[in-house]
PDB file of C-alpha atoms in Angstrom:
ATOM      1  CA  ASN P 186      92.588 207.731 -91.825  1.00  0.00           C
ATOM      2  CA  ALA P 187      90.959 210.190 -94.237  1.00  0.00           C
ATOM      3  CA  GLY P 188      88.607 207.718 -96.003  1.00  0.00           C
ATOM      4  CA  VAL P 189      87.137 209.171 -99.205  1.00  0.00           C
ATOM      5  CA  THR P 190      88.162 212.748 -99.981  1.00  0.00           C
ATOM      6  CA  GLN P 191      86.338 214.866-102.547  1.00  0.00           C
ATOM      7  CA  THR P 192      87.321 218.284-103.839  1.00  0.00           C
ATOM      8  CA  PRO P 193      86.031 220.885-104.319  1.00  0.00           C
ATOM      9  CA  LYS P 194      83.057 221.072-101.948  1.00  0.00           C
ATOM     10  CA  PHE P 195      81.335 223.792-103.970  1.00  0.00           C
ATOM     11  CA  GLN P 196      81.720 224.889-107.573  1.00  0.00           C
ATOM     12  CA  VAL P 197      79.913 227.284-109.894  1.00  0.00           C
ATOM     13  CA  LEU P 198      80.436 226.918-113.638  1.00  0.00           C
ATOM     14  CA  LYS P 199      79.175 228.659-116.710  1.00  0.00           C
ATOM     15  CA  THR P 200      77.557 226.642-119.463  1.00  0.00           C
ATOM     16  CA  GLY P 201      80.206 225.141-121.701  1.00  0.00           C
ATOM     17  CA  GLN P 202      83.018 225.221-119.172  1.00  0.00           C
ATOM     18  CA  SER P 203      84.864 222.059-118.265  1.00  0.00           C
ATOM     19  CA  MET P 204      86.125 220.928-114.897  1.00  0.00           C
ATOM     20  CA  THR P 205      87.310 217.901-112.950  1.00  0.00           C
ATOM     21  CA  LEU P 206      85.898 216.710-109.644  1.00  0.00           C
ATOM     22  CA  GLN P 207      88.579 214.976-107.650  1.00  0.00           C
ATOM     23  CA  CYS P 208      88.105 211.833-105.563  1.00  0.00           C
ATOM     24  CA  ALA P 209      90.756 209.993-103.588  1.00  0.00           C
ATOM     25  CA  GLN P 210      90.561 207.147-101.106  1.00  0.00           C
ATOM     26  CA  ASP P 211      93.232 205.818 -98.792  1.00  0.00           C
ATOM     27  CA  MET P 212      91.646 202.468 -97.903  1.00  0.00           C
ATOM     28  CA  ASN P 213      93.094 200.507-100.832  1.00  0.00           C
ATOM     29  CA  HIS P 214      89.579 199.799-102.103  1.00  0.00           C
ATOM     30  CA  GLU P 215      89.208 198.170-105.497  1.00  0.00           C
ATOM     31  CA  TYR P 216      85.793 199.623-106.267  1.00  0.00           C
ATOM     32  CA  MET P 217      85.093 203.299-106.782  1.00  0.00           C
ATOM     33  CA  SER P 218      82.037 205.031-108.163  1.00  0.00           C
ATOM     34  CA  TRP P 219      80.446 208.390-108.842  1.00  0.00           C
ATOM     35  CA  TYR P 220      76.817 209.250-108.110  1.00  0.00           C
ATOM     36  CA  ARG P 221      74.742 212.348-108.572  1.00  0.00           C
ATOM     37  CA  GLN P 222      71.935 213.291-106.236  1.00  0.00           C
ATOM     38  CA  ASP P 223      68.956 215.276-107.384  1.00  0.00           C
ATOM     39  CA  PRO P 224      65.882 216.141-105.288  1.00  0.00           C
ATOM     40  CA  GLY P 225      63.294 213.361-105.201  1.00  0.00           C
ATOM     41  CA  MET P 226      65.414 210.980-107.282  1.00  0.00           C
ATOM     42  CA  GLY P 227      67.763 209.394-104.823  1.00  0.00           C
ATOM     43  CA  LEU P 228      71.297 208.824-106.063  1.00  0.00           C
ATOM     44  CA  ARG P 229      72.047 207.740-109.601  1.00  0.00           C
ATOM     45  CA  LEU P 230      75.219 206.026-110.740  1.00  0.00           C
ATOM     46  CA  ILE P 231      77.314 207.929-113.286  1.00  0.00           C
ATOM     47  CA  HIS P 232      80.436 205.778-113.701  1.00  0.00           C
ATOM     48  CA  TYR P 233      82.205 203.160-111.694  1.00  0.00           C
ATOM     49  CA  SER P 234      85.485 201.275-111.620  1.00  0.00           C
ATOM     50  CA  VAL P 235      86.469 197.845-110.381  1.00  0.00           C
ATOM     51  CA  GLY P 236      90.180 198.577-110.384  1.00  0.00           C
ATOM     52  CA  ALA P 237      92.943 200.632-111.939  1.00  0.00           C
ATOM     53  CA  GLY P 238      92.497 200.862-115.696  1.00  0.00           C
ATOM     54  CA  ILE P 239      88.939 199.503-115.651  1.00  0.00           C
ATOM     55  CA  THR P 240      85.847 201.715-115.825  1.00  0.00           C
ATOM     56  CA  ASP P 241      82.252 201.248-116.862  1.00  0.00           C
ATOM     57  CA  GLN P 242      79.189 203.367-117.388  1.00  0.00           C
ATOM     58  CA  GLY P 243      76.371 203.662-114.943  1.00  0.00           C
ATOM     59  CA  GLU P 244      72.809 204.859-115.357  1.00  0.00           C
ATOM     60  CA  VAL P 245      73.543 208.491-116.342  1.00  0.00           C
ATOM     61  CA  PRO P 246      77.004 208.672-117.998  1.00  0.00           C
ATOM     62  CA  ASN P 247      76.361 211.241-120.744  1.00  0.00           C
ATOM     63  CA  GLY P 248      78.442 214.402-120.415  1.00  0.00           C
ATOM     64  CA  TYR P 249      80.888 212.826-117.967  1.00  0.00           C
ATOM     65  CA  ASN P 250      84.232 211.138-118.414  1.00  0.00           C
ATOM     66  CA  VAL P 251      86.320 209.101-115.981  1.00  0.00           C
ATOM     67  CA  SER P 252      89.642 207.343-115.819  1.00  0.00           C
ATOM     68  CA  ARG P 253      91.331 205.263-113.134  1.00  0.00           C
ATOM     69  CA  SER P 254      95.102 205.365-113.437  1.00  0.00           C
ATOM     70  CA  THR P 255      95.740 204.448-109.783  1.00  0.00           C
ATOM     71  CA  THR P 256      93.852 202.548-107.120  1.00  0.00           C
ATOM     72  CA  GLU P 257      93.546 205.690-105.013  1.00  0.00           C
ATOM     73  CA  ASP P 258      92.159 208.237-107.478  1.00  0.00           C
ATOM     74  CA  PHE P 259      88.996 208.367-109.563  1.00  0.00           C
ATOM     75  CA  PRO P 260      88.415 211.840-111.073  1.00  0.00           C
ATOM     76  CA  LEU P 261      85.160 212.797-112.791  1.00  0.00           C
ATOM     77  CA  ARG P 262      85.425 215.172-115.746  1.00  0.00           C
ATOM     78  CA  LEU P 263      82.629 217.373-117.036  1.00  0.00           C
ATOM     79  CA  LEU P 264      83.491 217.961-120.656  1.00  0.00           C
ATOM     80  CA  SER P 265      81.137 220.853-121.433  1.00  0.00           C
ATOM     81  CA  ALA P 266      78.962 221.760-118.464  1.00  0.00           C
ATOM     82  CA  ALA P 267      75.214 222.117-118.924  1.00  0.00           C
ATOM     83  CA  PRO P 268      72.559 223.421-116.504  1.00  0.00           C
ATOM     84  CA  SER P 269      71.153 219.867-116.326  1.00  0.00           C
ATOM     85  CA  GLN P 270      74.377 218.868-114.567  1.00  0.00           C
ATOM     86  CA  THR P 271      73.589 221.073-111.591  1.00  0.00           C
ATOM     87  CA  SER P 272      73.541 218.532-108.781  1.00  0.00           C
ATOM     88  CA  VAL P 273      75.343 217.181-105.752  1.00  0.00           C
ATOM     89  CA  TYR P 274      78.014 214.669-106.666  1.00  0.00           C
ATOM     90  CA  PHE P 275      79.228 211.897-104.401  1.00  0.00           C
ATOM     91  CA  CYS P 276      82.211 209.643-104.816  1.00  0.00           C
ATOM     92  CA  ALA P 277      82.208 206.267-103.079  1.00  0.00           C
ATOM     93  CA  SER P 278      84.553 203.364-102.589  1.00  0.00           C
ATOM     94  CA  SER P 279      84.328 199.817-101.327  1.00  0.00           C
ATOM     95  CA  ALA P 280      86.447 196.745-100.963  1.00  0.00           C
ATOM     96  CA  GLN P 281      85.645 193.542-102.791  1.00  0.00           C
ATOM     97  CA  GLY P 282      83.447 191.288-100.718  1.00  0.00           C
ATOM     98  CA  ALA P 283      79.795 190.450-100.202  1.00  0.00           C
ATOM     99  CA  GLY P 284      79.405 192.340 -96.962  1.00  0.00           C
ATOM    100  CA  GLU P 285      81.484 195.348 -97.822  1.00  0.00           C
ATOM    101  CA  LYS P 286      79.653 198.624 -97.526  1.00  0.00           C
ATOM    102  CA  LEU P 287      80.240 201.724 -99.594  1.00  0.00           C
ATOM    103  CA  PHE P 288      82.063 204.616 -98.016  1.00  0.00           C
ATOM    104  CA  PHE P 289      80.968 207.994 -99.365  1.00  0.00           C
ATOM    105  CA  GLY P 290      82.867 211.237 -99.698  1.00  0.00           C
ATOM    106  CA  SER P 291      81.449 214.495 -98.372  1.00  0.00           C
ATOM    107  CA  GLY P 292      80.050 215.551-101.739  1.00  0.00           C
ATOM    108  CA  THR P 293      80.509 218.355-104.269  1.00  0.00           C
ATOM    109  CA  GLN P 294      77.686 220.821-104.826  1.00  0.00           C
ATOM    110  CA  LEU P 295      77.882 221.948-108.454  1.00  0.00           C
ATOM    111  CA  SER P 296      75.868 224.742-110.032  1.00  0.00           C
ATOM    112  CA  VAL P 297      75.962 225.347-113.774  1.00  0.00           C
ATOM    113  CA  LEU P 298      74.622 228.718-114.863  1.00  0.00           C
TER     114      LEU P 298
ATOM    115  CA  GLU E 226      66.508 197.096-115.347  1.00  0.00           C
ATOM    116  CA  LEU E 227      66.754 197.137-111.593  1.00  0.00           C
ATOM    117  CA  LYS E 228      64.281 199.486-109.919  1.00  0.00           C
ATOM    118  CA  VAL E 229      63.998 200.322-106.235  1.00  0.00           C
ATOM    119  CA  GLU E 230      60.946 201.938-104.672  1.00  0.00           C
ATOM    120  CA  GLN E 231      60.584 203.217-101.137  1.00  0.00           C
ATOM    121  CA  ASN E 232      57.359 203.804 -99.281  1.00  0.00           C
ATOM    122  CA  PRO E 233      56.498 206.238 -97.864  1.00  0.00           C
ATOM    123  CA  LEU E 234      58.525 209.105 -99.318  1.00  0.00           C
ATOM    124  CA  PHE E 235      57.602 211.420 -96.464  1.00  0.00           C
ATOM    125  CA  LEU E 236      57.042 210.335 -92.879  1.00  0.00           C
ATOM    126  CA  SER E 237      56.097 212.566 -89.992  1.00  0.00           C
ATOM    127  CA  MET E 238      56.195 210.808 -86.650  1.00  0.00           C
ATOM    128  CA  GLN E 239      55.651 211.664 -83.035  1.00  0.00           C
ATOM    129  CA  GLU E 240      58.359 210.866 -80.563  1.00  0.00           C
ATOM    130  CA  GLY E 241      57.804 207.512 -78.937  1.00  0.00           C
ATOM    131  CA  LYS E 242      55.862 206.007 -81.839  1.00  0.00           C
ATOM    132  CA  ASN E 243      56.807 203.073 -84.057  1.00  0.00           C
ATOM    133  CA  TYR E 244      56.815 202.981 -87.822  1.00  0.00           C
ATOM    134  CA  THR E 245      58.181 201.048 -90.791  1.00  0.00           C
ATOM    135  CA  ILE E 246      59.753 202.136 -94.067  1.00  0.00           C
ATOM    136  CA  TYR E 247      59.394 199.728 -96.959  1.00  0.00           C
ATOM    137  CA  CYS E 248      61.828 199.074 -99.793  1.00  0.00           C
ATOM    138  CA  ASN E 249      60.779 197.043-102.825  1.00  0.00           C
ATOM    139  CA  TYR E 250      63.107 196.089-105.643  1.00  0.00           C
ATOM    140  CA  SER E 251      62.336 194.676-109.045  1.00  0.00           C
ATOM    141  CA  THR E 252      64.912 191.966-109.782  1.00  0.00           C
ATOM    142  CA  THR E 253      67.079 189.506-107.919  1.00  0.00           C
ATOM    143  CA  SER E 254      69.699 191.117-105.748  1.00  0.00           C
ATOM    144  CA  ASP E 255      72.164 189.576-103.331  1.00  0.00           C
ATOM    145  CA  ARG E 256      72.839 192.637-101.275  1.00  0.00           C
ATOM    146  CA  LEU E 257      70.679 195.373 -99.774  1.00  0.00           C
ATOM    147  CA  TYR E 258      71.914 198.485 -98.034  1.00  0.00           C
ATOM    148  CA  TRP E 259      70.314 201.085 -95.810  1.00  0.00           C
ATOM    149  CA  TYR E 260      71.829 204.550 -95.537  1.00  0.00           C
ATOM    150  CA  ARG E 261      71.040 207.654 -93.549  1.00  0.00           C
ATOM    151  CA  GLN E 262      71.606 211.196 -94.804  1.00  0.00           C
ATOM    152  CA  ASP E 263      71.346 214.362 -92.722  1.00  0.00           C
ATOM    153  CA  PRO E 264      70.621 217.643 -94.545  1.00  0.00           C
ATOM    154  CA  GLY E 265      73.650 218.881 -96.450  1.00  0.00           C
ATOM    155  CA  LYS E 266      75.707 215.874 -95.400  1.00  0.00           C
ATOM    156  CA  SER E 267      77.014 212.693 -96.935  1.00  0.00           C
ATOM    157  CA  LEU E 268      75.538 209.219 -96.610  1.00  0.00           C
ATOM    158  CA  GLU E 269      76.149 207.126 -93.523  1.00  0.00           C
ATOM    159  CA  SER E 270      75.914 203.355 -93.771  1.00  0.00           C
ATOM    160  CA  LEU E 271      73.372 201.791 -91.425  1.00  0.00           C
ATOM    161  CA  PHE E 272      72.996 198.151 -92.488  1.00  0.00           C
ATOM    162  CA  VAL E 273      74.123 195.666 -95.120  1.00  0.00           C
ATOM    163  CA  LEU E 274      71.758 192.710 -95.550  1.00  0.00           C
ATOM    164  CA  LEU E 275      73.091 189.719 -97.436  1.00  0.00           C
ATOM    165  CA  SER E 276      70.653 186.843 -97.237  1.00  0.00           C
ATOM    166  CA  ASN E 277      67.002 185.968 -97.052  1.00  0.00           C
ATOM    167  CA  GLY E 278      65.683 186.419 -93.549  1.00  0.00           C
ATOM    168  CA  ALA E 279      68.600 188.583 -92.468  1.00  0.00           C
ATOM    169  CA  VAL E 280      67.776 190.893 -89.599  1.00  0.00           C
ATOM    170  CA  LYS E 281      70.065 193.547 -88.183  1.00  0.00           C
ATOM    171  CA  GLN E 282      69.429 195.968 -85.348  1.00  0.00           C
ATOM    172  CA  GLU E 283      71.188 199.006 -84.021  1.00  0.00           C
ATOM    173  CA  GLY E 284      69.586 201.132 -81.392  1.00  0.00           C
ATOM    174  CA  ARG E 285      66.037 202.030 -82.365  1.00  0.00           C
ATOM    175  CA  LEU E 286      66.462 200.832 -85.971  1.00  0.00           C
ATOM    176  CA  MET E 287      65.949 197.303 -87.206  1.00  0.00           C
ATOM    177  CA  ALA E 288      66.287 196.188 -90.826  1.00  0.00           C
ATOM    178  CA  SER E 289      65.130 192.948 -92.382  1.00  0.00           C
ATOM    179  CA  LEU E 290      65.296 191.335 -95.799  1.00  0.00           C
ATOM    180  CA  ASP E 291      62.914 188.994 -97.638  1.00  0.00           C
ATOM    181  CA  THR E 292      64.571 188.122-100.937  1.00  0.00           C
ATOM    182  CA  LYS E 293      61.623 186.052-102.131  1.00  0.00           C
ATOM    183  CA  ALA E 294      59.287 189.014-101.806  1.00  0.00           C
ATOM    184  CA  ARG E 295      62.076 191.412-102.912  1.00  0.00           C
ATOM    185  CA  LEU E 296      61.296 193.500 -99.871  1.00  0.00           C
ATOM    186  CA  SER E 297      63.283 195.076 -97.105  1.00  0.00           C
ATOM    187  CA  THR E 298      61.909 196.943 -94.112  1.00  0.00           C
ATOM    188  CA  LEU E 299      63.444 199.489 -91.790  1.00  0.00           C
ATOM    189  CA  HIS E 300      61.539 199.523 -88.514  1.00  0.00           C
ATOM    190  CA  ILE E 301      61.786 202.450 -86.153  1.00  0.00           C
ATOM    191  CA  THR E 302      61.001 201.803 -82.508  1.00  0.00           C
ATOM    192  CA  ALA E 303      60.064 204.587 -80.093  1.00  0.00           C
ATOM    193  CA  ALA E 304      61.234 207.356 -82.397  1.00  0.00           C
ATOM    194  CA  VAL E 305      63.325 210.220 -81.061  1.00  0.00           C
ATOM    195  CA  HIS E 306      64.088 213.586 -82.683  1.00  0.00           C
ATOM    196  CA  ASP E 307      67.672 212.548 -83.480  1.00  0.00           C
ATOM    197  CA  LEU E 308      66.350 210.025 -85.995  1.00  0.00           C
ATOM    198  CA  SER E 309      65.071 212.826 -88.224  1.00  0.00           C
ATOM    199  CA  ALA E 310      66.915 212.375 -91.543  1.00  0.00           C
ATOM    200  CA  THR E 311      66.489 210.961 -95.038  1.00  0.00           C
ATOM    201  CA  TYR E 312      66.772 207.186 -95.277  1.00  0.00           C
ATOM    202  CA  PHE E 313      67.756 205.408 -98.463  1.00  0.00           C
ATOM    203  CA  CYS E 314      67.739 201.772 -99.390  1.00  0.00           C
ATOM    204  CA  ALA E 315      69.918 200.539-102.235  1.00  0.00           C
ATOM    205  CA  VAL E 316      70.562 197.230-103.964  1.00  0.00           C
ATOM    206  CA  THR E 317      73.164 195.799-106.281  1.00  0.00           C
ATOM    207  CA  ALA E 318      72.494 193.638-109.304  1.00  0.00           C
ATOM    208  CA  GLY E 319      74.589 190.886-107.830  1.00  0.00           C
ATOM    209  CA  GLY E 320      77.653 189.064-109.000  1.00  0.00           C
ATOM    210  CA  THR E 321      80.626 191.380-109.351  1.00  0.00           C
ATOM    211  CA  SER E 322      78.551 194.559-109.177  1.00  0.00           C
ATOM    212  CA  TYR E 323      80.156 195.721-105.974  1.00  0.00           C
ATOM    213  CA  GLY E 324      79.858 199.465-105.687  1.00  0.00           C
ATOM    214  CA  LYS E 325      77.224 199.611-108.406  1.00  0.00           C
ATOM    215  CA  LEU E 326      74.158 200.523-106.398  1.00  0.00           C
ATOM    216  CA  THR E 327      70.639 201.376-107.446  1.00  0.00           C
ATOM    217  CA  PHE E 328      69.002 203.646-104.859  1.00  0.00           C
ATOM    218  CA  GLY E 329      65.443 204.229-103.845  1.00  0.00           C
ATOM    219  CA  GLN E 330      64.069 207.762-103.866  1.00  0.00           C
ATOM    220  CA  GLY E 331      64.625 208.186-100.148  1.00  0.00           C
ATOM    221  CA  THR E 332      62.227 208.587 -97.225  1.00  0.00           C
ATOM    222  CA  ILE E 333      62.307 211.928 -95.432  1.00  0.00           C
ATOM    223  CA  LEU E 334      61.625 211.218 -91.776  1.00  0.00           C
ATOM    224  CA  THR E 335      60.674 213.988 -89.385  1.00  0.00           C
ATOM    225  CA  VAL E 336      60.170 213.186 -85.711  1.00  0.00           C
ATOM    226  CA  HIS E 337      58.125 215.693 -83.715  1.00  0.00           C
ATOM    227  CA  PRO E 338      58.038 216.127 -79.939  1.00  0.00           C
TER     228      PRO E 338
END
């Protein structure tokens, strides 16, 4: 059981480039989300989804785009990378239910030069 | 807007000592999570607390929740070096906000011999 799989693990971009961070889960979870982690700020929610075809913005959505065409996949797109998007990105998933915890992927370390 | 504050942000402990990390949140929440993160790694779920007065324990860690005071504590008993990590608390806004977490800044715990 792979859990939550993120790719790539590391990425370096130049300002203005675009890219997609991949996230897949094999637990049939309804809920998926993307967070970014910056030093001293904890994790902040970028976008999340409650099921296929349904997405919503989180705390810091600007510059990012998401879609959820299947239950398993939730890619995060950087439309035009900026140095302010240098961060560690985590994808997470959870099942519906009061006691359900979030399962996190291993993270993607992104540097934008 | 839901805000989560942890205290302290840095904690240096001697092995064998006890200490408590505090997590305050600003608005009503029906779910509180504690996570552990080792350097360069993903987040590992420790506890999910669902109701007022909930207490959960695993090993040397015990978490509690007081929803009236909007306060959760993570108590460390007889610390050992292996507990050195960053600890995060996180809450949801309730209702159908599964997977939509607001995190505290994190507490960096270092346990010394």
